[in-house]
PDB file of C-alpha atoms and ligand atoms in Angstrom:
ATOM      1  CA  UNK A  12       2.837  -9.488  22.476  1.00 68.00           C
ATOM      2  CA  UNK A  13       3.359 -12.302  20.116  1.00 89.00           C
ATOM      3  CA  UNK A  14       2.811 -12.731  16.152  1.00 94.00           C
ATOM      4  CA  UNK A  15       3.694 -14.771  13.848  1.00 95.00           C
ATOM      5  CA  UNK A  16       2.690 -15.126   9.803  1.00 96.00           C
ATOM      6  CA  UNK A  17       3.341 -14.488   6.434  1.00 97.00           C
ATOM      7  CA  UNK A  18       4.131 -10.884   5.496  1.00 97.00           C
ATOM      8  CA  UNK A  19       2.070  -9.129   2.489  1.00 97.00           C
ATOM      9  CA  UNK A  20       1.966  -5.570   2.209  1.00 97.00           C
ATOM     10  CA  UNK A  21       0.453  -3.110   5.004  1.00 98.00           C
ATOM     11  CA  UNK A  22      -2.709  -2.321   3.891  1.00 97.00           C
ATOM     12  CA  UNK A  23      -4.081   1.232   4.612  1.00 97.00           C
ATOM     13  CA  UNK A  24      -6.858   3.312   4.975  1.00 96.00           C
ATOM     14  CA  UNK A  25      -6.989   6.903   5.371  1.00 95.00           C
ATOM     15  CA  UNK A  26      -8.858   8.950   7.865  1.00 94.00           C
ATOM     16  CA  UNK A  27      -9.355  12.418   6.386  1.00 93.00           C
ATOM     17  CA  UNK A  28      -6.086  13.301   5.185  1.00 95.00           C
ATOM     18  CA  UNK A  29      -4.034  10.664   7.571  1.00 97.00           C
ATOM     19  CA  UNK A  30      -2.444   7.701   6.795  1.00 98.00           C
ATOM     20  CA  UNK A  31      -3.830   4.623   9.028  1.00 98.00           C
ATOM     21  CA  UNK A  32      -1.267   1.196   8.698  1.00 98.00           C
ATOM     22  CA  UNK A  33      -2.248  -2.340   9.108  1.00 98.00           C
ATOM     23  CA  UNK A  34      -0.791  -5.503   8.883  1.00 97.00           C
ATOM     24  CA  UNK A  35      -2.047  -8.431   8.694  1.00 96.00           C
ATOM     25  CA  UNK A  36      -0.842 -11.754  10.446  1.00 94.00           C
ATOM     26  CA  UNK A  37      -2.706 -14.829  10.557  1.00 90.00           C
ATOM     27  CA  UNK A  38      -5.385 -14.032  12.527  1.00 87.00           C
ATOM     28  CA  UNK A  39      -4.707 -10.463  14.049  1.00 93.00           C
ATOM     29  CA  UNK A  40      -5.122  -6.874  12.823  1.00 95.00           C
ATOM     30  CA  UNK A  41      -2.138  -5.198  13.882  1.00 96.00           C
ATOM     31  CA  UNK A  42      -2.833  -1.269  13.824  1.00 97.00           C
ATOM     32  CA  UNK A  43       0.781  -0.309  13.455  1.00 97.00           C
ATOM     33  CA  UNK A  44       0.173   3.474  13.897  1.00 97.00           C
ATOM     34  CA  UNK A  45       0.197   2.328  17.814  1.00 95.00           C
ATOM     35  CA  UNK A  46       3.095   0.618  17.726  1.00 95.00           C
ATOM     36  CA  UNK A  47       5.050   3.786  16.823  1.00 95.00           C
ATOM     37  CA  UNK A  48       8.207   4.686  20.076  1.00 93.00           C
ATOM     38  CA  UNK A  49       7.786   1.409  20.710  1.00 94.00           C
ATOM     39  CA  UNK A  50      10.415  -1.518  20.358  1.00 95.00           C
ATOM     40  CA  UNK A  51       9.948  -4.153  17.688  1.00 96.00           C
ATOM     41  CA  UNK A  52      11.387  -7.296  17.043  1.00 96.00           C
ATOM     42  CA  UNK A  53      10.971  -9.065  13.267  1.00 96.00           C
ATOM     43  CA  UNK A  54      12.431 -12.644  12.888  1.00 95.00           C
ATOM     44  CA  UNK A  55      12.624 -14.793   9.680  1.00 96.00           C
ATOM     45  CA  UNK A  56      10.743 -17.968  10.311  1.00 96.00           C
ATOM     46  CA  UNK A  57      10.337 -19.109   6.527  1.00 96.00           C
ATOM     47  CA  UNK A  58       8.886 -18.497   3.151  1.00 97.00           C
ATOM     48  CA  UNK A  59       5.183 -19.301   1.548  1.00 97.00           C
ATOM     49  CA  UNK A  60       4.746 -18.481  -1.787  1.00 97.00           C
ATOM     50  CA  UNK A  61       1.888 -16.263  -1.841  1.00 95.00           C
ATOM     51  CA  UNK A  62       0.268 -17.901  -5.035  1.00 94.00           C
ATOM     52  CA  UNK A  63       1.358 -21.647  -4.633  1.00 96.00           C
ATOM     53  CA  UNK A  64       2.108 -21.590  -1.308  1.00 96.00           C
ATOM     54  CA  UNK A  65       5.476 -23.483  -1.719  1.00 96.00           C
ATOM     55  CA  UNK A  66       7.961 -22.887   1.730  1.00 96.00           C
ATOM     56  CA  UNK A  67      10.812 -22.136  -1.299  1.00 96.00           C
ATOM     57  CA  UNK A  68      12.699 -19.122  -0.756  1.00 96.00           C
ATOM     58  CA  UNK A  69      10.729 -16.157  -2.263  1.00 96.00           C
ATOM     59  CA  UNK A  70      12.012 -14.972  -5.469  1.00 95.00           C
ATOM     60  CA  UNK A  71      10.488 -11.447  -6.134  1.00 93.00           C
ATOM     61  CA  UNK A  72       6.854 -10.094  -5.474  1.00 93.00           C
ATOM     62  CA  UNK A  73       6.017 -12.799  -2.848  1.00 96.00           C
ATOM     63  CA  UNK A  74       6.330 -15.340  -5.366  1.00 96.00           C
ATOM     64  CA  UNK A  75       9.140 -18.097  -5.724  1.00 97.00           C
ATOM     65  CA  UNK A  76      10.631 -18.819  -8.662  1.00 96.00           C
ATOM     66  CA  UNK A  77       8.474 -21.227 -10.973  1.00 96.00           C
ATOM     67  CA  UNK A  78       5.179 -18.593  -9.903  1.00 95.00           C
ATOM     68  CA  UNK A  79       7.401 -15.262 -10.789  1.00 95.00           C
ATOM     69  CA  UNK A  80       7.805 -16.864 -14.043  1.00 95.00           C
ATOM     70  CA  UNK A  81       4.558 -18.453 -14.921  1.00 94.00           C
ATOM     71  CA  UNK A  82       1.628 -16.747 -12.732  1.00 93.00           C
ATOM     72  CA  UNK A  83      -0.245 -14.422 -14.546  1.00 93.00           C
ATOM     73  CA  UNK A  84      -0.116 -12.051 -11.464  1.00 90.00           C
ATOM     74  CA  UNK A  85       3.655 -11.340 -12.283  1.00 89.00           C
ATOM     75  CA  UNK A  86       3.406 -10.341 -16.512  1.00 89.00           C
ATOM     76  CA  UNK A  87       5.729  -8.392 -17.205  1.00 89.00           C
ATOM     77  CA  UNK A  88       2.743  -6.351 -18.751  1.00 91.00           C
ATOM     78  CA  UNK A  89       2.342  -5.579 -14.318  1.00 88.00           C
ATOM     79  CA  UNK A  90       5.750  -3.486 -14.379  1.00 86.00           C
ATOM     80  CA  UNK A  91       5.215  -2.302 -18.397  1.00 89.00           C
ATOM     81  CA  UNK A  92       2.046  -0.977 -18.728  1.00 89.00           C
ATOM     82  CA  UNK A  93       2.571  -0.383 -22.415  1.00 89.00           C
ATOM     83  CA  UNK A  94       3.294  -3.706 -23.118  1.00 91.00           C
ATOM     84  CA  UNK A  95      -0.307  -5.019 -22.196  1.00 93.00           C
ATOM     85  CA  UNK A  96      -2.128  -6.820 -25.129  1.00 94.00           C
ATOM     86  CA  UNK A  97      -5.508  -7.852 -23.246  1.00 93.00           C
ATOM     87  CA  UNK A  98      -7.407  -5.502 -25.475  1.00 93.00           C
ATOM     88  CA  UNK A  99      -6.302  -6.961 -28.810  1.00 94.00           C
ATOM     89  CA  UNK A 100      -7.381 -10.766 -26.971  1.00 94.00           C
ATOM     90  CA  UNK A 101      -3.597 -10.966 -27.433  1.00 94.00           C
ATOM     91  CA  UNK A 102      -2.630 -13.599 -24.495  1.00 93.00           C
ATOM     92  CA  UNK A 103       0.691 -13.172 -22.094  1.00 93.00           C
ATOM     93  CA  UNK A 104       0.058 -15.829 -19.598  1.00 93.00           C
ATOM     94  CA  UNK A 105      -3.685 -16.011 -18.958  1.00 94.00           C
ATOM     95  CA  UNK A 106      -6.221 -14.426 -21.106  1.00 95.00           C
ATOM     96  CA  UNK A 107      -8.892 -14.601 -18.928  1.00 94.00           C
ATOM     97  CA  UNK A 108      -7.523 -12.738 -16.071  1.00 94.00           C
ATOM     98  CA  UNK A 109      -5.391 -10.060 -18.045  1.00 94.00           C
ATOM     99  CA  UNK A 110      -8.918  -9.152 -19.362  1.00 94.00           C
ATOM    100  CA  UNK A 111      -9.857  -8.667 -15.873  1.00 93.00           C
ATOM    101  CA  UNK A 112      -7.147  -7.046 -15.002  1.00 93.00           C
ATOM    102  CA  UNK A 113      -6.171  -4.669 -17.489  1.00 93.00           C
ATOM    103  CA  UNK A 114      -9.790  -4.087 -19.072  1.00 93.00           C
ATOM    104  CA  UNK A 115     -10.562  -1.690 -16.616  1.00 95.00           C
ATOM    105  CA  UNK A 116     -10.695   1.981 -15.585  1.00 97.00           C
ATOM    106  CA  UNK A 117      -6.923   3.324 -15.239  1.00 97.00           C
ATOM    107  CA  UNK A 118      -5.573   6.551 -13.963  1.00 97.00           C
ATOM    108  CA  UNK A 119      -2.450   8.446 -14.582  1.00 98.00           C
ATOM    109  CA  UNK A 120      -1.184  10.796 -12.149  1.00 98.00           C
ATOM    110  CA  UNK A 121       1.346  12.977 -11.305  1.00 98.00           C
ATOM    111  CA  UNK A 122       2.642  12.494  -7.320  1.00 98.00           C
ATOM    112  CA  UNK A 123       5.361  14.066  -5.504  1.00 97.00           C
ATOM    113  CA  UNK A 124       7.486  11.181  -3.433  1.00 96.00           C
ATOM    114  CA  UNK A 125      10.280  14.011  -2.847  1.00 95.00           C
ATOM    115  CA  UNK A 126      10.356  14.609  -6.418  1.00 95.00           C
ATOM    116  CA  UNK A 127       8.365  14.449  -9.190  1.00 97.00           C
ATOM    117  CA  UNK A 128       6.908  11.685 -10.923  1.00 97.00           C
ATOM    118  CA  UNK A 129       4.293  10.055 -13.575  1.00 97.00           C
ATOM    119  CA  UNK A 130       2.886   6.914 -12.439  1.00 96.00           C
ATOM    120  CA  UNK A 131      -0.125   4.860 -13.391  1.00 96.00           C
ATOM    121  CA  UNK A 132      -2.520   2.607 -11.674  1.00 96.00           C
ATOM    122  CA  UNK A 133      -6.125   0.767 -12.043  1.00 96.00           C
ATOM    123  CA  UNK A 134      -8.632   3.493 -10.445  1.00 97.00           C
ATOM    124  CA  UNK A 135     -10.173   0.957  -8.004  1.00 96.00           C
ATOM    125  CA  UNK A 136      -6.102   0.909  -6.598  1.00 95.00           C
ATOM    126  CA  UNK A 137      -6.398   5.120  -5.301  1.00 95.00           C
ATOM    127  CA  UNK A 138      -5.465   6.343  -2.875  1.00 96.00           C
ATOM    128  CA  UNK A 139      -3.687   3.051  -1.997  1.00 97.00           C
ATOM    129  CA  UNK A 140      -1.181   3.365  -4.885  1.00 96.00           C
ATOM    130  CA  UNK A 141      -0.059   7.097  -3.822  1.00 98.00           C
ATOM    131  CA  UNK A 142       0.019   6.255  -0.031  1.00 98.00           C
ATOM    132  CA  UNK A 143       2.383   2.839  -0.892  1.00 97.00           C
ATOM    133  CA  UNK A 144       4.786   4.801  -2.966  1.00 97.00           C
ATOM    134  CA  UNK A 145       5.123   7.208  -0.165  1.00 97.00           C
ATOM    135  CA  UNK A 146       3.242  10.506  -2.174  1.00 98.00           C
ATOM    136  CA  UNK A 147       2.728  13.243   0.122  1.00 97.00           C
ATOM    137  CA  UNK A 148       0.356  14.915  -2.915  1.00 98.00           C
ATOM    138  CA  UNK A 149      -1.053  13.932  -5.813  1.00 98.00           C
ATOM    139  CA  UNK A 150      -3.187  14.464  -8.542  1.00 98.00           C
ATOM    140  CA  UNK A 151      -5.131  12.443 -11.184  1.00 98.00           C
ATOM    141  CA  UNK A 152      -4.849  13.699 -15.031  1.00 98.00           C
ATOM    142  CA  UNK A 153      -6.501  11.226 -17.129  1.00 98.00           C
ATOM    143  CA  UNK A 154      -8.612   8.688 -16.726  1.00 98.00           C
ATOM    144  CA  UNK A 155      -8.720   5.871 -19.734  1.00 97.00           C
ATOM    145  CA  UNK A 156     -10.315   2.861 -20.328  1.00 96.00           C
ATOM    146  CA  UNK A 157      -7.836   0.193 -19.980  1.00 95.00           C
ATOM    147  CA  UNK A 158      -4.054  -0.284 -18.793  1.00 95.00           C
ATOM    148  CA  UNK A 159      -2.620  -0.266 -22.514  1.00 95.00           C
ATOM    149  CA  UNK A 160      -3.834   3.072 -22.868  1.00 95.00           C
ATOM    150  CA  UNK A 161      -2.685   4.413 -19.454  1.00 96.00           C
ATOM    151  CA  UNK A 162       1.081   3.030 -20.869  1.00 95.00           C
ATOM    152  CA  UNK A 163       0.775   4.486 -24.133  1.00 95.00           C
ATOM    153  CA  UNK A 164       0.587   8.475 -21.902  1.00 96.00           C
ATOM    154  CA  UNK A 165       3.058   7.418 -19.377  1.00 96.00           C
ATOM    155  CA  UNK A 166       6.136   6.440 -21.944  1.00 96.00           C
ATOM    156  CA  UNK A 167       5.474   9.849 -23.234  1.00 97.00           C
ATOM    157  CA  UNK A 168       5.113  11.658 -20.294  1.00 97.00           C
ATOM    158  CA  UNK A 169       8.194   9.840 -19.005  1.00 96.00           C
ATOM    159  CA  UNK A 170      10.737  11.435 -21.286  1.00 97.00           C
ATOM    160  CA  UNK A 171       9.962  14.949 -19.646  1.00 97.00           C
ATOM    161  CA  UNK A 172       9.371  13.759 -15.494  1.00 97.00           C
ATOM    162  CA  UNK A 173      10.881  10.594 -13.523  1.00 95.00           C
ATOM    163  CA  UNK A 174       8.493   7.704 -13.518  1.00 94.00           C
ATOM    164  CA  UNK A 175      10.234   6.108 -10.405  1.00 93.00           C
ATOM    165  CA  UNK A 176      10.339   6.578  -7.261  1.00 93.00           C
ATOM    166  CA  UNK A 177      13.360   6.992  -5.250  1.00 94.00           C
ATOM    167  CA  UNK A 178      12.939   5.669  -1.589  1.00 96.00           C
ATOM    168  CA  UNK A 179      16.261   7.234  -0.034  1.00 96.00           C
ATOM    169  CA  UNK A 180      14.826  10.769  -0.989  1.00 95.00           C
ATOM    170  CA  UNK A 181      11.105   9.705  -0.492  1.00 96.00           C
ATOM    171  CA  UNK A 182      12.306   8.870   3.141  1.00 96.00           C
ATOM    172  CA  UNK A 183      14.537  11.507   3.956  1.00 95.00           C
ATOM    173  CA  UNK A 184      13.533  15.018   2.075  1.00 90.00           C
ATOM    174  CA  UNK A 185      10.984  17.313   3.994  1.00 87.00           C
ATOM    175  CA  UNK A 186       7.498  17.439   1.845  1.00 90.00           C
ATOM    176  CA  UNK A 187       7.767  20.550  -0.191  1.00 91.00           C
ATOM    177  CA  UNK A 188       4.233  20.928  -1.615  1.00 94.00           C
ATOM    178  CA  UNK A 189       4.132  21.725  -5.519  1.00 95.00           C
ATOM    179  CA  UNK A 190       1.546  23.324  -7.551  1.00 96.00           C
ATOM    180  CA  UNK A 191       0.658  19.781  -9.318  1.00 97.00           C
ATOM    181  CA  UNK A 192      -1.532  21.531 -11.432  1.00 97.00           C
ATOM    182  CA  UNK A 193       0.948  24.041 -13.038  1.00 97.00           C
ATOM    183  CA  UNK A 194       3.440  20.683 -13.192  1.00 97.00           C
ATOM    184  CA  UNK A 195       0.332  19.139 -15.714  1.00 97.00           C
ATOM    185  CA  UNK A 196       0.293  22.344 -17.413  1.00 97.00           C
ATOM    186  CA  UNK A 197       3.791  21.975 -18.117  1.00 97.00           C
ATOM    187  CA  UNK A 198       3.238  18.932 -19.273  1.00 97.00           C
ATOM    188  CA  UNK A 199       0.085  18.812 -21.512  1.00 96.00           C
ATOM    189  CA  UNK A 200       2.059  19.429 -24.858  1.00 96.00           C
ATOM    190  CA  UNK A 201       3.262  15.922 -24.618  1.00 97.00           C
ATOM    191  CA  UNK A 202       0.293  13.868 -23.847  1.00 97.00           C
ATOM    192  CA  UNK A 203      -0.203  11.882 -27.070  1.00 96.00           C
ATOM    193  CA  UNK A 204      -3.413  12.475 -29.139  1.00 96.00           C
ATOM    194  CA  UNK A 205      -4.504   9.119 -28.579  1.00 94.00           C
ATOM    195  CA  UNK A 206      -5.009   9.524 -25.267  1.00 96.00           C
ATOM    196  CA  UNK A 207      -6.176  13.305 -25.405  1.00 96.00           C
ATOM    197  CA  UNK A 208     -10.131  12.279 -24.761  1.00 97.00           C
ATOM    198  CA  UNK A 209      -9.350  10.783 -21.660  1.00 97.00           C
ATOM    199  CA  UNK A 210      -8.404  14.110 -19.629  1.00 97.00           C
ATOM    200  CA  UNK A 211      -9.632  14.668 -16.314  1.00 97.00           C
ATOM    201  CA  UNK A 212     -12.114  17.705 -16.397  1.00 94.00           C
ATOM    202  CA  UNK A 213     -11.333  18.502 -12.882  1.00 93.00           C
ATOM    203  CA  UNK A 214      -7.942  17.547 -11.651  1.00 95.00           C
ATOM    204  CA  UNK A 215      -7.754  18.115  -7.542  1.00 95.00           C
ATOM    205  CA  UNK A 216      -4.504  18.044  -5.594  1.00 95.00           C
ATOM    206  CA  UNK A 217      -4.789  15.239  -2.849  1.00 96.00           C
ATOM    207  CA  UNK A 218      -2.430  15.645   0.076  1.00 97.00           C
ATOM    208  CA  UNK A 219      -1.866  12.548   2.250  1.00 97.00           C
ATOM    209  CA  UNK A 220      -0.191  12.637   5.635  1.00 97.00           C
ATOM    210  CA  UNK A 221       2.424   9.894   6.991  1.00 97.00           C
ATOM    211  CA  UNK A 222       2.421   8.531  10.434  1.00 97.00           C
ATOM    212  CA  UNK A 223       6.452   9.709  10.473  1.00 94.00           C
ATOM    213  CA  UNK A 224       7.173  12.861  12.372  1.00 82.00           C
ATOM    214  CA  UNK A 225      10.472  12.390  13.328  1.00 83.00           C
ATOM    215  CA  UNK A 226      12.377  12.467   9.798  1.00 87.00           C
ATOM    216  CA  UNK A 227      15.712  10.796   9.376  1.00 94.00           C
ATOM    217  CA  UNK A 228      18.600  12.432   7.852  1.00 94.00           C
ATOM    218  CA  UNK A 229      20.203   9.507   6.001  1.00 96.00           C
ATOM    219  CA  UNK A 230      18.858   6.124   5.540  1.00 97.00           C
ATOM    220  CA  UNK A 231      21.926   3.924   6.998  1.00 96.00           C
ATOM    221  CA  UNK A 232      20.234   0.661   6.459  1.00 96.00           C
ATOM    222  CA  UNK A 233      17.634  -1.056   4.290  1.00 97.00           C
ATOM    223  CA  UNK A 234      17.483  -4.594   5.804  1.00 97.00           C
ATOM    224  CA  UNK A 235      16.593  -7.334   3.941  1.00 96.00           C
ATOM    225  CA  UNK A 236      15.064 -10.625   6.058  1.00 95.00           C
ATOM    226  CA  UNK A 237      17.031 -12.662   3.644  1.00 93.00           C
ATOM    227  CA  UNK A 238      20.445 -11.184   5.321  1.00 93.00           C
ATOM    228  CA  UNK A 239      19.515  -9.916   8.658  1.00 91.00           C
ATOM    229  CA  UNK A 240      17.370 -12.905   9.836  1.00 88.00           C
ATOM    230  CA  UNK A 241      16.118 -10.512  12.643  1.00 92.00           C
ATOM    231  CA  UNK A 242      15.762  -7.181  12.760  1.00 95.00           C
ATOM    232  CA  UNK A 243      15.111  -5.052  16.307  1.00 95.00           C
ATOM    233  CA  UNK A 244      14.316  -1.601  16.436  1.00 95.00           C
ATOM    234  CA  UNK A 245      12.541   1.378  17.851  1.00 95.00           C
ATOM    235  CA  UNK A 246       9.856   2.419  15.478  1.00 96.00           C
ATOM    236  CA  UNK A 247       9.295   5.947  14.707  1.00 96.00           C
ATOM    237  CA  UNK A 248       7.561   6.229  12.004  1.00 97.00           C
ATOM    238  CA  UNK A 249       5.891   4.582   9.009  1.00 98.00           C
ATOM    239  CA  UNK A 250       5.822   6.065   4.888  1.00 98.00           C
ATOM    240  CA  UNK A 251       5.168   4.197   1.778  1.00 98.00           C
ATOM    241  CA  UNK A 252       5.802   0.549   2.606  1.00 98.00           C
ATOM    242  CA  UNK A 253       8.627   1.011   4.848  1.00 98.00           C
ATOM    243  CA  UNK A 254       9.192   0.989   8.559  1.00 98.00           C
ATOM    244  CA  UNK A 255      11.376   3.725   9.939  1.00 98.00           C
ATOM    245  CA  UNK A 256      13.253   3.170  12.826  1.00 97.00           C
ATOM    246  CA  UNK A 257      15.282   5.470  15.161  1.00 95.00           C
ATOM    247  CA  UNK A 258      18.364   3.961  14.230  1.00 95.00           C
ATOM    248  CA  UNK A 259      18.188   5.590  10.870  1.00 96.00           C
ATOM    249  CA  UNK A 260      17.717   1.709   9.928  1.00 97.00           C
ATOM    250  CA  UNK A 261      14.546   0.762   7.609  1.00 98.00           C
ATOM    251  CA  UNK A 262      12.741  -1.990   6.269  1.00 98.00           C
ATOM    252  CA  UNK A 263      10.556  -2.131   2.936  1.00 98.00           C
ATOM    253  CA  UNK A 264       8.004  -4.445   4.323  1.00 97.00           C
ATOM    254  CA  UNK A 265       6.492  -5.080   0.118  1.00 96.00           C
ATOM    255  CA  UNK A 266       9.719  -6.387  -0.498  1.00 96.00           C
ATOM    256  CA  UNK A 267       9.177  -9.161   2.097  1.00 97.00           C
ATOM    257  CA  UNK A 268       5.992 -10.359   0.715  1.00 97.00           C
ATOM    258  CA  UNK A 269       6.077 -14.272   1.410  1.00 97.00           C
ATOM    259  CA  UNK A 270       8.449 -13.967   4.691  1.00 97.00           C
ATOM    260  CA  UNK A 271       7.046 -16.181   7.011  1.00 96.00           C
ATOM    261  CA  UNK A 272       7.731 -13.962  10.237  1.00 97.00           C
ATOM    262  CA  UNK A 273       7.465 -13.293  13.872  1.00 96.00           C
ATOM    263  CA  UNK A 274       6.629 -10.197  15.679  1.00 96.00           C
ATOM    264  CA  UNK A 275       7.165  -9.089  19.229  1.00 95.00           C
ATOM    265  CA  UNK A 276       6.118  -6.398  20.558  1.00 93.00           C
ATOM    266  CA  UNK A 277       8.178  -4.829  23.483  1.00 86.00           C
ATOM    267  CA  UNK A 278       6.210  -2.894  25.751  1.00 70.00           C
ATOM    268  CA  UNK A 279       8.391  -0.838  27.079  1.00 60.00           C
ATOM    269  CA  UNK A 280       8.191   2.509  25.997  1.00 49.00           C
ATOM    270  CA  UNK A 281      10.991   4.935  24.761  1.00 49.00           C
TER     271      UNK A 281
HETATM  272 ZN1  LIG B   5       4.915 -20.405  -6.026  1.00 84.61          ZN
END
């Protein structure tokens, strides 16, 4: 089997508590749960800018250089919730589609990726958020009205739990379960006034399962198209956005958004 297009992030869906991966390429579906003990091949082939489509080399988020700078879709307000100004009319880049984008119903959550963290995210983006980042549980606290808002709980909550991820423990630490809710309660002291209103009433633990039974010990290699124009590999399993092989090797496919690529398929099974 043959494919070739440009990479954007796996999407997902989940069926009861299981993580289902799919990638898109041109015109196929690929179901990559069933390509799991089976070889893979991923060449480099080229870049497309996912927003001008431009064949320069990507720069960061699927975009190259002039769009990372100037697209509305990568404002800094993206990565700094706080910093978001669409509710005062205050313009970054485009008015019209901050509104739309930050105007809306946000969430902040607690998730555990390994450890502990505070993240945020619009409400239309769950589960998807907590399955990308890799969360084997997680729980919604509050819900508030726009991203500003959302920012404004998780630089406070931040000073008391991580608000990052880290991938190398995310991949490699068995999933302890936590008692999310007595983390919150732990927490509730610091969750500014402001933002006080917007509590959930009824906060539920959601546990999420990962096509990745198999864990590695150590990650030995993150490859990076850029470097390793190809990259072969028996896949084992799949968690977050990255692709686990049995080499202890691994490859964060969101970081390769705007990779023109090719995919074969080996059928040969391990
Ligand atoms: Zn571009």
């Amino acid at each position: 089997m043959l494919y070739s297009g440009i990479l954007k992030k796996m999407s997902t869906r989940l069926n009861a508590t299981e993580v289902n991966y799919y990638l898109e390429l041109e015109n196929d579906l690929i179901h990559l749960n069933q390509l799991i003990h089976k070889k893979i091949r991923l060449e480099l082939q080229g870049y497309q800018c996912l927003n001008c489509d431009s064949d320069e080399t990507i720069f960061a988020q699927g975009f190259c250089k002039k769009c990372f700078f100037e697209s509305p879709k990568a404002g800094e307000w993206i990565m700094k919730p706080e910093l978001s100004k669409a509710h005062l009319g205050e313009e970054d880049r485009d008015l019209e589609f901050e509104k739309r984008m930050q105007l809306q119903p946000h969430i902040v959550y607690l998730s555990n990726t390994g450890t502990l963290k505070v993240g945020i995210t619009r409400k239309k983006q769950l589960p998807t958020r907590w399955i990308d980042q890799g969360a084997h549980q997680a729980m919604a606290i509050l819900e508030t009205p726009n991203r500003y808002l959302a920012g404004v709980a998780e630089v406070a909550l931040k000073k008391h739990i991580s608000d990052r991820t880290n991938w190398r423990t995310m991949l490699t630490t068995s999933e302890n379960k936590e008692d999310l809710g007595e983390v919150f309660n732990s927490l509730q002291g610091y969750i500014p006034e402001e933002v006080k209103k917007c509590l959930i009433s009824e906060m539920n633990n959601v546990p999420i399962d990962f096509p990745y039974a198999t864990k590695i010990e150590k990650v030995l290699k993150s490859y990076s198209l850029k470097k390793d124009t190809n990259i072969e590999g028996v896949l084992i399993g799949i968690k977050g956005q990255y692709l686990i092989f049995k080499d202890s090797a691994v490859m964060n496919i969101r970081n390769h958004e705007g990779f023109r690529v090719g995919l074969n398929v080996k059928t040969l099974s391990i």
